[in-house]
Amino acid sequence: MTVALIDTSTANIASVRYALTRLNAPYVLARTPADATGCDRLILPGVGAAGAAMKTLDASGWSDALRAERRPVLGLCLGMQLLFDWSAESGCGLLGLIPGRIERLDPGAAGPWPHMGWNALEEFRDGELLLEGLSPGERVYFVHGFYAPLGDHTVASASYGQRVTAIARRGKVAGCQFHPERSAGVGARILSNFLKGEAS
Amino acid sequence: MLARRIIPCLDVRDGRVVKGVRFRDHEDVGDIVELAARYSAAGADELVFYDISASPEARTVEPEWVGRVAQVIDIPFCVAGGIRSLDDARARLFAGADKISVNTPALENPDLVDALAAEFGSQCVVVGIDSRLNDGQWWCHKNTGDPTKSSQVPRRTLDWVAEVTRRGAGEIVLNCMDQDGVREGYDVEQLAAVRPDCPVPLIASGGAGAMEHFRDVFQQANVDGALAASVFHKSVIEIGALKTWLAGEGVEMRT
């Protein structure tokens, strides 16, 4: 079992690699779809702005490949947002694997923008593989200024002025708005749930 | 609800963690990776590594230990000290740091803040501010890691907070120098004064000596996180016990 870590050339690649190493999960850094040939699941990491990340994915061939992908995919942080249709951040189209739009988060009186820190996971959808062994109220580390509003895709949420999609899923495509690689034991559990889940 | 953050700060010099009183007379308190792992396991919400000799001596933080820390811990961490360029920042972020913090270099070249935010995103750009009361107003200080070079600059702290957040800083760490290292409590007055003008997360630094100090700064200055060093290094306060106590006092915590 090998994970393809899609190389979006963004800064959190190292933390995701180290998290996989701590879980004893073999991975390859996949700059192009061809690099992921022998892998049975994919992780799409990412930090930074949506527009720049989409340009990288378009140039490497990953945009087209992901739209035709049949293996399980897990997007992390910006990587989760890229799975949706459109982002208000750069006013740009995204991968379109999960219907919905990414909007700017308005925290209101909840605190400063962006949403940064440890927040509670809530409203678990029954049977969600990534949440196995976890309970509502457990905290994970968020850093984001844009968000996916709740929808059919929401399998866990968090609250920061708005109800925020914390984990999204549509079929084999899933994503975490937070950083499981920086979310201590809870994050490690979510990653290991993804790694042990059914592959293609 | 978002939890308030407890953030141990590890002052680093020559690859070791050190701690001084009011920035002077540093003593060795342990190995970087060992302490990082210990605090992470104890329930710290985030760590800050600050190379205290970096700014004055124009040295840069060794990215080598940044990578070693990133491999071991599974909570976010920030690296400060000696970051003067996009390349300095990139080396640390790609080695696994979640955030970088700039202090003196931002005072000397404010455009650095804009450039860092444009290149890496505001979420990983922290501006550290060393501030002290003088003649009834709070003023920024630079090169505070070295008592012989530390000096006040002609920028009022409140103005500087407004400017750097406008330039793209995603978080402010306000180190209140009058309180630093003496464990008599955070500078609640100064932090509460800065809070309304700080649209991004605000982290209190300097003065923690007892559990009540953390409660007071969260409840009276409404800061997002509280940073401390010596009380954790010297085991005056145990992180797990602190967080449990704060939760009991009504402060939102990850316990």
XYZ file of C-alpha atoms in Angstrom:
455
model
C 0.000 0.000 0.000
C 1.603 3.240 -1.131
C 0.251 6.778 -0.952
C 0.896 9.306 -3.674
C 1.537 12.692 -2.121
C 0.702 15.136 -4.888
C 3.478 17.703 -5.099
C 1.724 21.054 -5.159
C 5.044 22.744 -4.303
C 3.434 24.415 -1.303
C 4.975 24.770 2.072
C 3.201 22.077 4.073
C 4.544 19.172 2.007
C 7.256 18.482 4.607
C 4.810 18.289 7.526
C 2.562 15.887 5.614
C 5.543 13.724 4.651
C 6.704 13.560 8.260
C 3.174 12.699 9.442
C 3.071 9.761 7.009
C 6.512 8.656 8.197
C 5.325 8.734 11.831
C 2.454 6.446 10.748
C 4.893 4.118 8.943
C 3.020 4.753 5.693
C 5.065 4.401 2.509
C 4.539 7.286 0.091
C 5.892 8.730 -3.105
C 6.090 12.413 -3.914
C 4.122 12.654 -7.164
C 4.984 15.662 -9.276
C 2.978 14.262 -12.218
C 0.208 11.652 -12.484
C 2.750 9.200 -13.932
C 4.658 9.280 -10.622
C 1.542 7.895 -8.870
C 1.082 4.848 -11.093
C 1.904 2.277 -8.421
C -0.093 3.977 -5.644
C -3.505 2.980 -4.351
C -4.571 6.320 -2.816
C -3.765 10.008 -3.133
C -3.249 12.927 -0.795
C -3.613 16.479 -2.121
C -1.961 18.883 0.328
C -1.804 22.627 -0.049
C -1.469 25.967 1.630
C -1.541 29.421 0.073
C -3.923 30.807 -2.508
C -6.299 28.754 -4.673
C -5.420 30.443 -7.960
C -1.709 29.692 -7.733
C -2.345 26.091 -6.677
C -4.704 25.487 -9.625
C -2.082 26.800 -12.050
C 0.428 24.311 -10.630
C -2.050 21.429 -10.931
C -3.020 22.432 -14.479
C 0.609 22.603 -15.559
C 1.568 19.238 -14.063
C -1.397 17.404 -15.587
C -2.884 16.694 -12.171
C -6.082 18.707 -12.792
C -7.200 16.448 -15.643
C -5.942 13.313 -13.906
C -7.828 14.072 -10.676
C -11.062 14.679 -12.589
C -10.783 11.122 -13.975
C -9.422 9.593 -10.745
C -10.959 6.375 -9.320
C -8.664 5.909 -6.317
C -9.480 7.418 -2.896
C -8.380 11.056 -2.635
C -7.853 13.092 0.544
C -7.414 16.849 0.212
C -5.847 18.741 3.113
C -6.643 22.376 3.935
C -6.365 24.258 0.617
C -6.257 20.780 -0.949
C -9.795 20.204 0.329
C -11.001 23.498 -1.099
C -9.516 22.644 -4.505
C -11.906 19.670 -4.711
C -14.914 22.040 -5.040
C -16.217 23.953 -8.100
C -15.198 27.560 -7.593
C -13.380 29.788 -5.102
C -14.081 33.372 -4.130
C -10.428 33.647 -3.047
C -8.936 34.049 -6.504
C -12.259 34.119 -8.371
C -11.157 30.923 -10.075
C -12.535 27.549 -11.111
C -11.389 24.504 -9.128
C -11.292 20.757 -9.760
C -15.064 20.274 -9.574
C -14.998 16.882 -7.833
C -17.415 18.041 -5.114
C -20.289 20.386 -6.038
C -20.165 23.696 -4.212
C -18.356 26.981 -3.822
C -15.615 28.223 -1.504
C -16.566 31.526 0.119
C -14.779 34.079 2.271
C -15.312 33.301 5.945
C -16.939 36.012 8.030
C -16.239 35.197 11.695
C -18.470 38.016 12.962
C -18.072 38.299 16.718
C -16.451 34.844 17.023
C -12.922 36.254 16.709
C -10.345 37.550 14.244
C -10.017 36.532 10.595
C -8.578 34.078 9.563
C -9.852 31.090 11.528
C -6.647 29.977 13.230
C -6.316 27.493 16.058
C -7.805 24.395 17.649
C -11.536 24.034 17.090
C -14.009 21.260 17.852
C -15.286 18.796 15.246
C -19.085 18.523 15.384
C -22.087 16.976 13.610
C -20.477 13.689 12.603
C -22.202 11.831 9.784
C -22.814 8.196 10.744
C -20.505 5.698 9.115
C -17.865 8.211 7.986
C -14.652 6.250 7.638
C -12.338 9.180 8.488
C -14.075 9.699 11.851
C -13.774 6.139 13.106
C -12.701 6.099 16.761
C -13.360 9.829 17.243
C -16.134 11.688 19.052
C -17.746 15.077 18.476
C -15.979 17.776 20.491
C -12.454 16.574 19.741
C -10.250 19.370 18.454
C -8.142 19.795 15.344
C -5.930 22.622 14.068
C -7.473 25.005 11.527
C -5.795 27.782 9.534
C -7.976 29.243 6.789
C -9.714 32.424 5.687
C -12.067 30.885 3.098
C -14.442 27.983 3.664
C -16.944 25.549 2.243
C -20.451 26.237 3.587
C -22.389 23.218 4.821
C -23.904 20.968 2.147
C -24.568 17.352 1.180
C -20.784 16.946 1.217
C -20.407 17.871 4.916
C -19.577 14.856 7.101
C -18.217 16.922 10.024
C -18.453 20.630 10.781
C -16.880 23.284 12.961
C -18.194 26.609 14.156
C -16.454 29.974 13.808
C -19.019 32.676 13.203
C -20.342 30.471 10.398
C -20.894 26.743 10.217
C -17.822 25.511 8.378
C -17.396 22.221 6.515
C -14.576 20.550 8.458
C -14.594 17.284 6.523
C -16.146 16.948 3.068
C -16.865 13.759 1.168
C -18.347 12.726 -2.125
C -17.791 9.031 -2.836
C -14.083 8.255 -2.680
C -13.120 11.920 -2.706
C -12.751 13.505 0.723
C -11.035 16.472 2.294
C -10.185 18.040 5.652
C -10.330 21.818 6.019
C -7.978 21.556 9.019
C -4.421 20.195 9.153
C -4.507 16.560 10.384
C -0.705 16.487 10.068
C -0.590 19.193 12.775
C -3.548 18.026 14.877
C -1.792 15.765 17.383
C -3.422 12.385 18.111
C -6.810 13.264 16.598
C -5.176 14.197 13.300
C -3.028 11.076 13.289
C -6.188 8.988 13.756
C -7.894 10.668 10.784
C -4.863 10.082 8.554
C -4.569 6.476 9.632
C -8.315 5.983 9.005
C -7.732 7.215 5.458
C -4.708 4.946 5.026
C -6.473 1.794 6.196
C -9.690 2.508 4.276
C -10.766 0.636 1.187
C -8.566 1.431 -1.788
C -9.404 1.329 -5.477
C -15.722 27.292 19.828
C -12.119 28.073 19.113
C -9.783 27.201 21.980
C -7.345 29.708 23.455
C -3.794 28.560 22.815
C -1.034 27.768 25.308
C 2.298 28.294 23.576
C 5.646 27.384 25.116
C 8.433 29.510 23.674
C 11.851 27.977 23.266
C 14.633 30.520 23.002
C 17.397 28.912 20.987
C 21.079 29.715 20.989
C 23.732 27.567 19.339
C 21.345 24.652 18.994
C 20.281 24.617 22.666
C 17.245 25.993 24.448
C 18.165 28.822 26.815
C 16.282 31.211 29.060
C 17.259 34.574 30.456
C 15.728 37.133 32.743
C 14.774 40.324 30.909
C 16.718 39.015 27.906
C 19.986 38.794 29.888
C 22.169 36.112 31.454
C 20.938 33.137 29.489
C 21.111 29.702 31.005
C 20.949 26.336 29.206
C 17.656 24.507 29.766
C 17.859 21.611 27.311
C 17.970 20.043 23.845
C 15.628 21.521 21.207
C 14.072 18.343 19.883
C 13.779 16.753 23.337
C 11.949 19.776 24.760
C 9.756 20.116 21.652
C 8.651 16.495 21.958
C 8.035 16.845 25.684
C 5.856 19.953 25.332
C 3.979 18.501 22.397
C 3.159 15.357 24.403
C 2.209 17.444 27.444
C -0.570 19.200 25.510
C 1.027 22.401 24.207
C -1.140 23.850 21.423
C 1.743 25.302 19.460
C 5.467 25.986 19.879
C 7.591 28.999 19.060
C 11.325 28.684 18.487
C 13.150 31.956 18.711
C 16.812 32.228 17.815
C 17.663 34.989 20.252
C 21.104 35.616 18.823
C 19.942 35.688 15.223
C 18.980 39.326 14.766
C 21.841 41.043 16.593
C 24.571 38.945 15.087
C 22.958 38.806 11.645
C 22.965 35.050 11.763
C 20.151 32.870 10.497
C 18.358 30.004 12.175
C 19.774 26.656 11.106
C 17.016 25.041 9.023
C 18.601 21.700 9.916
C 17.008 21.668 13.381
C 13.733 22.967 11.954
C 13.479 19.735 9.989
C 14.338 17.627 13.011
C 11.626 19.328 15.058
C 9.067 18.940 12.241
C 9.710 15.201 12.093
C 9.048 14.711 15.785
C 6.119 16.930 16.706
C 2.527 16.845 15.463
C 1.381 20.314 16.533
C 2.040 23.596 14.721
C 5.250 25.499 15.301
C 6.675 28.870 14.404
C 10.314 29.788 13.805
C 11.580 33.273 14.611
C 14.901 35.028 14.485
C 17.140 36.103 11.644
C 14.552 35.909 8.868
C 15.400 38.802 6.562
C 14.352 37.589 3.126
C 11.882 35.424 1.239
C 14.617 32.808 0.889
C 15.201 32.694 4.658
C 11.464 32.207 5.171
C 11.114 29.643 2.404
C 13.920 27.484 3.810
C 12.189 27.269 7.191
C 8.674 26.720 5.836
C 9.772 24.008 3.442
C 11.741 22.348 6.246
C 8.401 21.922 8.022
C 7.760 25.076 10.053
C 4.119 26.173 9.932
C 4.819 29.851 10.449
C 7.738 32.244 10.423
C 8.003 35.298 12.637
C 9.818 38.530 11.869
C 10.663 41.277 14.321
C 13.727 43.543 13.865
C 13.973 42.935 10.077
C 10.342 44.089 9.698
C 11.103 47.297 11.610
C 14.087 47.940 9.366
C 12.262 46.977 6.160
C 8.447 47.009 6.522
C 8.008 45.913 2.886
C 9.313 42.511 3.995
C 5.917 41.856 5.612
C 4.066 42.519 2.338
C 6.481 40.337 0.406
C 6.199 37.429 2.845
C 2.386 37.588 2.873
C 2.207 37.724 -0.923
C 4.582 34.796 -1.336
C 3.448 32.419 1.432
C 0.059 33.727 2.587
C -0.774 35.758 5.681
C -1.575 32.601 7.652
C 2.116 31.824 8.096
C 3.429 35.367 8.601
C 3.763 36.368 12.251
C 5.131 39.723 13.339
C 6.799 39.744 16.735
C 6.903 43.050 18.562
C 9.064 43.883 21.579
C 7.370 46.734 23.347
C 7.978 48.821 26.430
C 6.356 51.793 28.123
C 8.240 55.081 27.842
C 6.811 58.460 28.766
C 3.246 57.187 28.873
C 3.296 55.414 25.504
C 4.330 51.974 24.288
C 7.237 51.916 21.830
C 8.743 49.204 19.636
C 12.275 48.003 20.329
C 14.688 46.248 18.014
C 17.626 43.874 18.448
C 16.335 42.949 21.890
C 18.221 39.638 21.918
C 21.432 41.525 22.699
C 21.387 44.032 25.573
C 24.278 45.979 24.041
C 22.371 46.581 20.776
C 18.783 46.685 21.995
C 17.201 50.052 21.261
C 13.897 51.842 21.035
C 12.744 52.762 17.529
C 10.531 55.745 16.698
C 7.400 53.669 16.194
C 4.524 53.520 18.633
C 3.436 49.929 19.255
C -0.227 50.631 18.450
C 0.720 52.237 15.117
C 3.020 49.381 14.221
C 0.347 46.745 14.944
C -2.058 48.586 12.631
C 0.588 48.947 9.930
C 1.844 45.363 9.840
C -1.643 43.866 9.868
C -2.512 46.174 6.947
C 0.639 44.924 5.214
C -0.475 41.295 5.603
C 0.718 39.973 8.963
C -1.533 37.075 9.988
C -0.700 37.080 13.686
C 0.922 39.350 16.255
C 3.078 38.199 19.159
C 3.348 41.117 21.557
C 6.251 40.712 23.929
C 5.896 43.138 26.794
C 9.492 43.792 27.832
C 8.732 45.332 31.209
C 7.215 42.015 32.304
C 9.473 39.595 30.478
C 11.115 36.919 32.573
C 10.014 38.260 35.955
C 6.883 36.090 36.327
C 4.655 38.771 37.814
C 1.880 38.469 35.253
C 1.243 39.491 31.657
C 0.973 43.174 30.751
C -2.825 43.049 30.657
C -3.105 46.812 30.295
C -0.947 46.971 27.183
C -2.458 43.843 25.598
C -6.003 45.090 26.216
C -5.036 48.418 24.615
C -3.688 46.667 21.507
C -6.547 44.167 21.168
C -9.183 46.406 19.524
C -6.665 47.583 16.907
C -5.413 44.085 16.095
C -7.712 42.425 13.529
C -5.667 39.195 13.493
C -4.868 36.705 16.297
C -2.977 38.341 19.177
C -0.569 36.348 21.323
C 0.524 37.601 24.752
C 4.172 37.215 25.720
C 6.184 38.124 28.793
C 5.399 37.773 32.468
C 3.703 34.421 33.054
C 4.458 33.161 36.546
C 1.268 31.540 37.827
C -1.869 29.905 36.450
C -3.917 32.983 37.387
C -1.816 35.081 35.005
C -2.995 33.003 32.044
C -6.639 33.275 33.131
C -6.339 37.025 33.588
C -4.776 37.686 30.195
C -7.390 35.580 28.383
C -10.326 37.060 30.271
C -9.162 40.670 30.614
C -7.205 41.246 27.391
C -9.106 38.753 25.179
C -5.908 37.443 23.573
C -6.007 34.343 21.372
C -2.958 32.705 22.862
C -0.508 33.047 25.718
C 3.177 32.386 25.292
C 5.506 31.481 28.146
C 8.951 30.025 28.619
C 10.549 29.812 32.030
C 7.478 28.580 33.935
C 7.364 25.591 31.600
C 11.123 25.011 31.313
C 11.532 25.073 35.085
C 8.371 23.019 35.677
C 6.835 25.783 37.782
C 3.630 25.102 35.837
C 2.725 21.800 34.179
C 0.921 22.344 30.847
C -1.734 19.651 31.290
C -2.640 20.853 34.778
C -2.721 24.469 33.562
C -5.146 23.671 30.738
C -7.440 21.642 32.979
C -7.483 24.478 35.529
C -8.160 27.125 32.876
C -11.017 25.060 31.437
C -12.486 24.950 34.943
C -12.175 28.736 35.115
C -14.292 29.026 31.971
C -11.498 29.537 29.430
C -12.058 27.510 26.249
C -9.221 24.953 26.066
C -8.134 21.901 24.120
C -7.757 19.421 26.962
